[in-house]
CSV table of C-alpha atoms and ligand atoms in Angstrom, one decimal:
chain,number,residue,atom,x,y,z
A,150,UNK,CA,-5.5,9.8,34.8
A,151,UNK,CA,-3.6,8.2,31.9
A,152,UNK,CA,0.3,8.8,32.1
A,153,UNK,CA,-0.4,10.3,28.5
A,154,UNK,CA,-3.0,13.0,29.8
A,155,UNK,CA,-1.0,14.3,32.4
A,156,UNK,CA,1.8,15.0,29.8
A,157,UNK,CA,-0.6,16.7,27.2
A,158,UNK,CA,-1.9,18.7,29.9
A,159,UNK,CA,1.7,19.8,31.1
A,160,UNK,CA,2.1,20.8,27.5
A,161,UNK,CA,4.3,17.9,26.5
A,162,UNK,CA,4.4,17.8,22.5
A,163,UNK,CA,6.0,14.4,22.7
A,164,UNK,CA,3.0,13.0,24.3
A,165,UNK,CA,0.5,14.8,22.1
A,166,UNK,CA,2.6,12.9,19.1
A,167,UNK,CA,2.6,9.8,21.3
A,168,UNK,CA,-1.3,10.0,22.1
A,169,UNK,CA,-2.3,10.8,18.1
A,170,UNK,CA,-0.3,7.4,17.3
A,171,UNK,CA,-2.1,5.8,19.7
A,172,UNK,CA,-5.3,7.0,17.9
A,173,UNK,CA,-4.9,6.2,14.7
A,174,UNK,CA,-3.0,2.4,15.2
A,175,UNK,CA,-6.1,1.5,17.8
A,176,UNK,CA,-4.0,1.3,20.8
A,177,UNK,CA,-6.3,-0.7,23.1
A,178,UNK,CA,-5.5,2.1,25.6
A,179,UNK,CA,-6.9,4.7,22.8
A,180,UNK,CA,-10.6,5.1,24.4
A,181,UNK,CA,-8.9,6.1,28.4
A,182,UNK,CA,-7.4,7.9,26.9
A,183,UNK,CA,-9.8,10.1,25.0
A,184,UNK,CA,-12.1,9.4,28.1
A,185,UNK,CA,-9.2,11.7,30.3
A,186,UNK,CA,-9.0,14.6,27.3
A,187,UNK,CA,-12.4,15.1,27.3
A,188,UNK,CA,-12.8,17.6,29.9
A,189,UNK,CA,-9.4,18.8,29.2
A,190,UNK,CA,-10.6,20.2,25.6
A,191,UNK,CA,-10.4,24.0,25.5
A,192,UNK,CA,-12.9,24.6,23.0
A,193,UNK,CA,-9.9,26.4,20.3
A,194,UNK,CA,-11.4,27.5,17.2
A,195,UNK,CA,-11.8,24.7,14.5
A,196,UNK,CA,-11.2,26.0,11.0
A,197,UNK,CA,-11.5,23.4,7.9
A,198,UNK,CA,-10.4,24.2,4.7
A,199,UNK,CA,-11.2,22.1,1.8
A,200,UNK,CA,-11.2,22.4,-2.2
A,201,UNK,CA,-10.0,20.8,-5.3
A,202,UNK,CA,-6.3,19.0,-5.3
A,203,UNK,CA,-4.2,21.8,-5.6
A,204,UNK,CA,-5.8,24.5,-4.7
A,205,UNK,CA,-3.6,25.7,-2.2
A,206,UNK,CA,-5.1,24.9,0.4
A,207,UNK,CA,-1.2,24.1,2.3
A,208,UNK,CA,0.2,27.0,0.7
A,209,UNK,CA,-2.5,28.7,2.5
A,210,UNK,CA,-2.1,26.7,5.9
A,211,UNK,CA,1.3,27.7,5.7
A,212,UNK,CA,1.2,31.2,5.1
A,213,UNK,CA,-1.9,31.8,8.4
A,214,UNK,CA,0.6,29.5,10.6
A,215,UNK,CA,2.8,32.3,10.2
A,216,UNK,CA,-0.1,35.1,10.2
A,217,UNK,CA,-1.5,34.0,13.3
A,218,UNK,CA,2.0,33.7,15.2
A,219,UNK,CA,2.6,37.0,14.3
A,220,UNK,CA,-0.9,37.7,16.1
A,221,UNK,CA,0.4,35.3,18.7
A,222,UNK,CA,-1.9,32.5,18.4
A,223,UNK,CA,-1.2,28.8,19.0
A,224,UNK,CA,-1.8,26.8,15.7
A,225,UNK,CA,-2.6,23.1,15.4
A,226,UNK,CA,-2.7,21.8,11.7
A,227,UNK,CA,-4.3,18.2,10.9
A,228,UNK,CA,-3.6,17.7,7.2
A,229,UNK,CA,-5.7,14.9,5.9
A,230,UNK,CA,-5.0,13.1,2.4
A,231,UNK,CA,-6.3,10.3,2.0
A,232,UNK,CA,-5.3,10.1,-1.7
A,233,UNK,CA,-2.0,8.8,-1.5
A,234,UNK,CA,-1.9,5.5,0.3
A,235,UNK,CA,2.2,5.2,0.1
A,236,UNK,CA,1.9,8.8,1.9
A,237,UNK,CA,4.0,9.9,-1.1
A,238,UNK,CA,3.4,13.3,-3.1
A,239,UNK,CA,0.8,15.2,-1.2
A,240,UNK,CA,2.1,14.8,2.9
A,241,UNK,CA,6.0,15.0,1.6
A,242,UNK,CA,5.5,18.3,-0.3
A,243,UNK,CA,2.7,19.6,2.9
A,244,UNK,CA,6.1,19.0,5.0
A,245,UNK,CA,8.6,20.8,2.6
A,246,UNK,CA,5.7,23.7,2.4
A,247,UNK,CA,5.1,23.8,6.5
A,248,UNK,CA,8.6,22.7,7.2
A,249,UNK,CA,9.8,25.7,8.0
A,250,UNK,CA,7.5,25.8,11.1
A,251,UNK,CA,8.7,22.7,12.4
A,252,UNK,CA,11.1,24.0,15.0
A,253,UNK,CA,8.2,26.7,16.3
A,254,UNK,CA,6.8,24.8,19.7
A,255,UNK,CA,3.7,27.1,19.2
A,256,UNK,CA,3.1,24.9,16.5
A,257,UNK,CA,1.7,21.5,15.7
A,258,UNK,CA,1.8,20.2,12.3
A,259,UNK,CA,0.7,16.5,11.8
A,260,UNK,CA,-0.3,14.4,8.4
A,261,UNK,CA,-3.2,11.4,8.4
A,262,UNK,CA,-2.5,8.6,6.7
A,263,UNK,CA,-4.5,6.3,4.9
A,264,UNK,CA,-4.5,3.6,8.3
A,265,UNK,CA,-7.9,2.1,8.4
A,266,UNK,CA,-10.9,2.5,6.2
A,267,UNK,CA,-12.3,6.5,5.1
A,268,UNK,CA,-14.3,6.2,8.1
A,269,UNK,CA,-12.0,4.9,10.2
A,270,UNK,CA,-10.1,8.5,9.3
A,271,UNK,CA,-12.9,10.5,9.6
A,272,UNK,CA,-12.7,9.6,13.2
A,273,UNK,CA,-9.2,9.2,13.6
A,274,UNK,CA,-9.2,13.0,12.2
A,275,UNK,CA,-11.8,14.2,14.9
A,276,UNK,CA,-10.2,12.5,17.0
A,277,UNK,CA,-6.9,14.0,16.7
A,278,UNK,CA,-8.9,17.5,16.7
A,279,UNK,CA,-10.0,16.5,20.4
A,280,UNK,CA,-6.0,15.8,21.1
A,281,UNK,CA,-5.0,19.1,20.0
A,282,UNK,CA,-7.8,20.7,21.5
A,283,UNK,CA,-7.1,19.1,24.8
A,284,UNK,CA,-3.1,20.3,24.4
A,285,UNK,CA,-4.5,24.0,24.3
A,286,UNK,CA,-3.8,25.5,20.8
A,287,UNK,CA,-5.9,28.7,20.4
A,288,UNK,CA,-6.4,27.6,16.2
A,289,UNK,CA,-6.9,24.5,14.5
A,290,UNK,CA,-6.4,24.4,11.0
A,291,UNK,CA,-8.1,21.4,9.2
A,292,UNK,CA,-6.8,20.4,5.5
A,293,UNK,CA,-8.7,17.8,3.4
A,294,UNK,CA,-8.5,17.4,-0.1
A,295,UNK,CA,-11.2,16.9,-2.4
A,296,UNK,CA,-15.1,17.0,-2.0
A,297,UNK,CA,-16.1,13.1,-1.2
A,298,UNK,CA,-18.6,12.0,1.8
A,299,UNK,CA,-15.6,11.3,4.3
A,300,UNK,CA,-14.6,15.1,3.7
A,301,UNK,CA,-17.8,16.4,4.1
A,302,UNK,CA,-18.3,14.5,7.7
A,303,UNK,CA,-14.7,15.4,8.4
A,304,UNK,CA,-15.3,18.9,8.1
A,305,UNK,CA,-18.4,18.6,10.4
A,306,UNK,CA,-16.0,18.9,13.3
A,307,UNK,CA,-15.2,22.4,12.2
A,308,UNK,CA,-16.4,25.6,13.9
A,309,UNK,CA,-15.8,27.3,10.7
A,310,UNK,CA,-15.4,26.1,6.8
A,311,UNK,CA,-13.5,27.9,4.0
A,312,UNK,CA,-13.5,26.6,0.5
A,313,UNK,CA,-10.8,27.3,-1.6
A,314,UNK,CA,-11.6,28.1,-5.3
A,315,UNK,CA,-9.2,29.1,-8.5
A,316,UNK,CA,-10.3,30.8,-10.7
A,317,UNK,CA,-10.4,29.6,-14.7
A,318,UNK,CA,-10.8,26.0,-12.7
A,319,UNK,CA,-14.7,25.0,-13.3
A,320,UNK,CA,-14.5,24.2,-9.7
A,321,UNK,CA,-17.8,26.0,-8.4
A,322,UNK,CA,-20.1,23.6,-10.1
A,323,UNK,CA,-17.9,20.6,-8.2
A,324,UNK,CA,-18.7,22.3,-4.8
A,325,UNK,CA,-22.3,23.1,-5.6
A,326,UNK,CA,-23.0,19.3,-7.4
A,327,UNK,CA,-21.3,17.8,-3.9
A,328,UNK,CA,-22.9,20.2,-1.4
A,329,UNK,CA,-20.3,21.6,-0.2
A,330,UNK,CA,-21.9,25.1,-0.9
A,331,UNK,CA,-24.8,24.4,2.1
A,332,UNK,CA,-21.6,23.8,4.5
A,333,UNK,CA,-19.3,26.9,4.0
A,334,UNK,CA,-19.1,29.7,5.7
A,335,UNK,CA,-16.2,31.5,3.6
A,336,UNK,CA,-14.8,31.3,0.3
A,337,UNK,CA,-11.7,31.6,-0.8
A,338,UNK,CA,-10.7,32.5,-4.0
A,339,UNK,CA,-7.1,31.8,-4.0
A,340,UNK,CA,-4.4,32.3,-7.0
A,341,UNK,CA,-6.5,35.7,-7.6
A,342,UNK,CA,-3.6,36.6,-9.7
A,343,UNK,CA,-4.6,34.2,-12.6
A,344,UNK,CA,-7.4,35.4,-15.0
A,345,UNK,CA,-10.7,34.5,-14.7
A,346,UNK,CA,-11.3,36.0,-10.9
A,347,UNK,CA,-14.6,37.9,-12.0
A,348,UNK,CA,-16.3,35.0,-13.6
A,349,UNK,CA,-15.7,33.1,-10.8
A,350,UNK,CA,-16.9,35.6,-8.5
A,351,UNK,CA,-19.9,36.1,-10.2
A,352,UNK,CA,-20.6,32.4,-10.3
A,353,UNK,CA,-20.0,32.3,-6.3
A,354,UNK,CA,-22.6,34.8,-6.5
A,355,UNK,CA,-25.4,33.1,-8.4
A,356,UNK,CA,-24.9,30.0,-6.1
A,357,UNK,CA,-25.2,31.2,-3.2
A,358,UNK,CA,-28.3,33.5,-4.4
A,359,UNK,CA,-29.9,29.9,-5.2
A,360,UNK,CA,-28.4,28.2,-1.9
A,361,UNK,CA,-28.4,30.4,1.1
A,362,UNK,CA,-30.8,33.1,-0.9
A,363,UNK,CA,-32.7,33.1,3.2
A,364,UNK,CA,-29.7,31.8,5.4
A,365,UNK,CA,-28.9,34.4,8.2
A,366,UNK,CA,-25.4,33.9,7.3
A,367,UNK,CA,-24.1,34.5,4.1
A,368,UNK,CA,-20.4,33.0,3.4
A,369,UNK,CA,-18.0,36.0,2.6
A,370,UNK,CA,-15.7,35.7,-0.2
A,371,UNK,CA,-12.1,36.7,0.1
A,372,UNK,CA,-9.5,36.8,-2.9
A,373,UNK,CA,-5.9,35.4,-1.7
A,374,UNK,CA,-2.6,35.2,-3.4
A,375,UNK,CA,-1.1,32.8,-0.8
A,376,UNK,CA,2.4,32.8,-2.5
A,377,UNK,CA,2.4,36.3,-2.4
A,378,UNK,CA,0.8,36.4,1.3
A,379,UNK,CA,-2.1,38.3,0.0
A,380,UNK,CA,-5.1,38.3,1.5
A,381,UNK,CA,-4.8,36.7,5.0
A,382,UNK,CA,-5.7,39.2,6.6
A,383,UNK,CA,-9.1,39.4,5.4
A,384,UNK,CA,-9.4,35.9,5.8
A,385,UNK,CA,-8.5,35.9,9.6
A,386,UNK,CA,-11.0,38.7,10.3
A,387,UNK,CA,-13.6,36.7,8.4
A,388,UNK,CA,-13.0,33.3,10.4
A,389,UNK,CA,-13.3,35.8,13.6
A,390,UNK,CA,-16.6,37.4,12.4
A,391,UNK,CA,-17.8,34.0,11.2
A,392,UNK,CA,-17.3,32.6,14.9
A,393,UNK,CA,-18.6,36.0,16.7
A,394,UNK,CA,-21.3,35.0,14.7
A,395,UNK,CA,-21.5,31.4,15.7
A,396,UNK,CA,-21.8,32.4,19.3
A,397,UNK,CA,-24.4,35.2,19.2
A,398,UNK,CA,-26.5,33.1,17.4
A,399,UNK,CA,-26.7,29.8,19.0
A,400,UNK,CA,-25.6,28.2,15.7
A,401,UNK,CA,-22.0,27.5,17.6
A,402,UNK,CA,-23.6,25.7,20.2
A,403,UNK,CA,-25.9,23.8,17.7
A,404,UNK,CA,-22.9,23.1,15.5
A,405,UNK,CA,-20.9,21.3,18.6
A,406,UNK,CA,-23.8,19.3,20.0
A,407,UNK,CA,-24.8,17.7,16.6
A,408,UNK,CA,-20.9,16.6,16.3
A,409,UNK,CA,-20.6,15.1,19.8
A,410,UNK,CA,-23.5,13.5,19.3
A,411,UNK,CA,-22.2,12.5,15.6
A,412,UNK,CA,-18.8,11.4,17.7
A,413,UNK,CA,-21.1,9.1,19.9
A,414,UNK,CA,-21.9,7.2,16.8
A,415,UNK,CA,-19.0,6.5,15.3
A,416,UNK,CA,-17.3,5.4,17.9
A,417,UNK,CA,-20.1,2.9,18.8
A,418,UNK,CA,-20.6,2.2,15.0
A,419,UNK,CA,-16.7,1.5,15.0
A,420,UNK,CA,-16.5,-0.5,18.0
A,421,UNK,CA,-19.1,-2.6,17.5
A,422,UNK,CA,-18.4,-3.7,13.8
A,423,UNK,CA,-14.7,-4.1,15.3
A,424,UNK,CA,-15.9,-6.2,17.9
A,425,UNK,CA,-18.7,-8.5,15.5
A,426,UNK,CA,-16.3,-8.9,12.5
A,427,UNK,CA,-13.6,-9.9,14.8
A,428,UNK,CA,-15.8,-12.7,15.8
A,429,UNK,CA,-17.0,-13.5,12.7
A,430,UNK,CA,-13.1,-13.9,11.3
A,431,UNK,CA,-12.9,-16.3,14.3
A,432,UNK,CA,-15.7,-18.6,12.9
A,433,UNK,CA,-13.7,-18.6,9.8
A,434,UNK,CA,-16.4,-16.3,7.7
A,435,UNK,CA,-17.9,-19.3,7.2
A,436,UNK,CA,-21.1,-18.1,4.9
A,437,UNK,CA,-18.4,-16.6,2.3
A,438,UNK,CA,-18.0,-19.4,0.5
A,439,UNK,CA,-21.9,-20.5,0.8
A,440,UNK,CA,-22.5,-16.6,-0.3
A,441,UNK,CA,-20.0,-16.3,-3.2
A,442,UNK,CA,-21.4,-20.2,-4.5
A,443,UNK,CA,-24.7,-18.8,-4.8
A,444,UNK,CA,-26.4,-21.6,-1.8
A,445,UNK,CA,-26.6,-18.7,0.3
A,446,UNK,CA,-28.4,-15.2,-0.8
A,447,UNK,CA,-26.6,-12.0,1.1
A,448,UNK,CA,-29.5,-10.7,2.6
A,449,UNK,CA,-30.1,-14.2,4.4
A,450,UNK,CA,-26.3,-14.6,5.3
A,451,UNK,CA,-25.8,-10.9,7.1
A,452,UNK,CA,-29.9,-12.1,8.6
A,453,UNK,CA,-27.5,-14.9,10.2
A,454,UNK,CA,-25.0,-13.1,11.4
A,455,UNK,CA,-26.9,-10.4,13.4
A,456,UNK,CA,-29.0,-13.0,15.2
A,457,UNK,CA,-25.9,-14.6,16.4
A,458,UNK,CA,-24.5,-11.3,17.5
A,459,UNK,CA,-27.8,-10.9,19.2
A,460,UNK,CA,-27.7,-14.1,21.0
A,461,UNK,CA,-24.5,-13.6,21.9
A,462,UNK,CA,-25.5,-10.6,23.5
A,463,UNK,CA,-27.9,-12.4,25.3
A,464,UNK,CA,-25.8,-15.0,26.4
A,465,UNK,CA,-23.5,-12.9,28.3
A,466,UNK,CA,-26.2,-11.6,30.0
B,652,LIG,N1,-0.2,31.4,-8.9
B,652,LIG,C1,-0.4,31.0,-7.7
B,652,LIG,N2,-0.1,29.8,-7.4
B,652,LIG,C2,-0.3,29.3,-6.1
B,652,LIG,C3,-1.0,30.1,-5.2
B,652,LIG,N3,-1.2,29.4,-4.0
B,652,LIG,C4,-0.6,28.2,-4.3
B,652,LIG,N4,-0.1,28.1,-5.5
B,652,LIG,C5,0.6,27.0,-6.1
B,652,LIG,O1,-0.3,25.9,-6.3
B,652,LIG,C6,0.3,24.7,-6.2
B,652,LIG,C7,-0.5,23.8,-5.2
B,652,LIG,O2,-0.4,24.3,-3.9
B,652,LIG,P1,-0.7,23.5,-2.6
B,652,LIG,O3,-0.7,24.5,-1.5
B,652,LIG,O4,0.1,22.3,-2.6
B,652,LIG,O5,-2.2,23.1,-2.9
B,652,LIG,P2,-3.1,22.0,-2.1
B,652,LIG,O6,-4.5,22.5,-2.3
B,652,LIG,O7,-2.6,21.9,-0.7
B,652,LIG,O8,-2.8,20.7,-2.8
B,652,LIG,P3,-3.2,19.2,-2.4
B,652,LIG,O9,-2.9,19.1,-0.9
B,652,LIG,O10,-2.3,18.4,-3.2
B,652,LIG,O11,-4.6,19.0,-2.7
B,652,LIG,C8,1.7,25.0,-5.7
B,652,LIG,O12,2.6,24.8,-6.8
B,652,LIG,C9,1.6,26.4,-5.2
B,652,LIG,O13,2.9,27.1,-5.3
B,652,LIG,C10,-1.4,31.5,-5.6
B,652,LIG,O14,-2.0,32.2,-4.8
B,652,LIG,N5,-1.1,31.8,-6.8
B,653,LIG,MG1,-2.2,20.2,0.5
């Protein structure tokens, strides 16, 4: 077993720190790794929470940390932004908000960067997920900012999926336009002490009407006023009925086996780009120039390169 695994499984935060790094800078040890953690994973419950910039979607994080240590739960939190590339604004005010959490060893609080391309930390993410999993928290708590593609197959990990709305924000048609509304299983209307919390409601209402009008699950919506701790309750007992219902349903099983087999991909998707381009850049990316001149068309050029991947292949065989 790798020397990290054995440290994770004797509950050694240092190496669950040590083994995330190794994740997102590529270690070429990263993949034993995983390999080892695999069977280690305790199947916690994945919760994602997504929604517009500002939402309070940390404030909320922050305040069901302490909620669910009051319950006695082990929390994980993987906060995602990859909006600010200098990991500037958005991670330093997560750590002020969470900070005060940071000497708790029930709890694991860790920000992704910008390293590597959007799908590069889509995986990185999931991966991290699988780390924490393996370490034996009983919650995981997912923030990502913003409704792009990466999000969306970010959150795919997730058992569960809350959406956090304001209200007065516009935000609804936003989540319906990006889809996000197929993918939740609970909304949460947070800042319910601003005006505008029936409109929004209502308009919660119509969508899912249109989009889950014959789903056998349809997403709860729960008001919070995070700063004021409102509402967490009735958002824990909805995440709990939400994953009651995952298992008695076969949706939970479902849910897992499309991601693993999602997780397959990537990392075969990732790997093998890694391992073509890598060879390309040692040929000196010769058709650039010929591409970018106009003696070359694209189409022809990445023609080229595939069939002397595929010889490659051949010649190694
Ligand atoms: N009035 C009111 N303000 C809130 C509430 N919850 C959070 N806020 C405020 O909203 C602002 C943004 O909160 P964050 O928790 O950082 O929001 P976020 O969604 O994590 O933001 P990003 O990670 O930057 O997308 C902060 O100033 C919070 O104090 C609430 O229930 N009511
Ligand atoms: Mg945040």
């Amino acid at each position: 077993m790798h020397p990290l695994a054995e440290r994770i499984q004797n509950k050694d935060e240092r190496a669950l720190a040590r083994a995330i790094s190794y994740v997102e800078n590529d270690h070429p040890e990263k993949l034993d790794l995983l390999k080892d953690i695999h069977a280690m994973q305790k199947k916690a419950h994945y919760v994602g929470l997504t929604g517009s910039p500002g939402a309070g979607k940390s404030s909320l994080v922050n305040r069901l940390i302490t909620y669910l240590r009051s319950l006695n739960l082990t929390v994980g939190v993987v906060a995602v932004d990859p909006t600010s590339p200098f990991s500037g604004g958005a991670i330093l005010g997560d750590r002020v908000r969470m900070s005060e959490h940071f000497t708790d060893p029930d709890v694991f609080i860790r920000s992704m960067g910008t390293r590597g391309s959007l799908g590069g930390l889509a995986r990185t993410t999931k991966e991290t997920v699988r780390l924490m999993d393996a370490f034996g928290f009983d919650v995981i708590l997912i923030e990502t900012v913003g409704v792009g593609q990466s999000e969306l197959d970010i959150m795919k990990i997730a058992d569960s999926i809350a959406v956090v709305l304001n209200p007065g924000s516009g935000d609804v048609v936003q989540v319906f336009k990006a889809g996000i509304m197929e993918i939740a299983d609970l909304f949460i209307v947070n800042k319910a002490d601003l005006p505008g919390v029936p409109k929004l409601l209502s308009e919660i209402d119509s969508m899912l009407d249109l989009v889950k009008h014959d789903a056998p699950y349809r997403p709860p919506v729960v008001q919070t006023i995070s700063v004021q701790n409102k509402g967490l309750e009735e958002v824990w007992g909805e995440l709990i009925s939400h994953r009651a219902y995952l298992e008695e349903s076969g949706e939970g099983h479902e849910r897992r086996a499309r991601s693993l087999k999602q997780e397959v991909i990537e990392v075969v998707h990732y790997e093998l780009m890694r391992t073509l381009l890598l060879k390309e850049e040692k040929g000196g990316f010769q058709w650039v120039a010929d591409v970018q001149d106009g003696s070359l068309d694209p189409y022809t050029a990445a023609e080229e390169i595939l069939e002397r991947w595929n010889k490659n292949q051949d010649g190694k065989e």
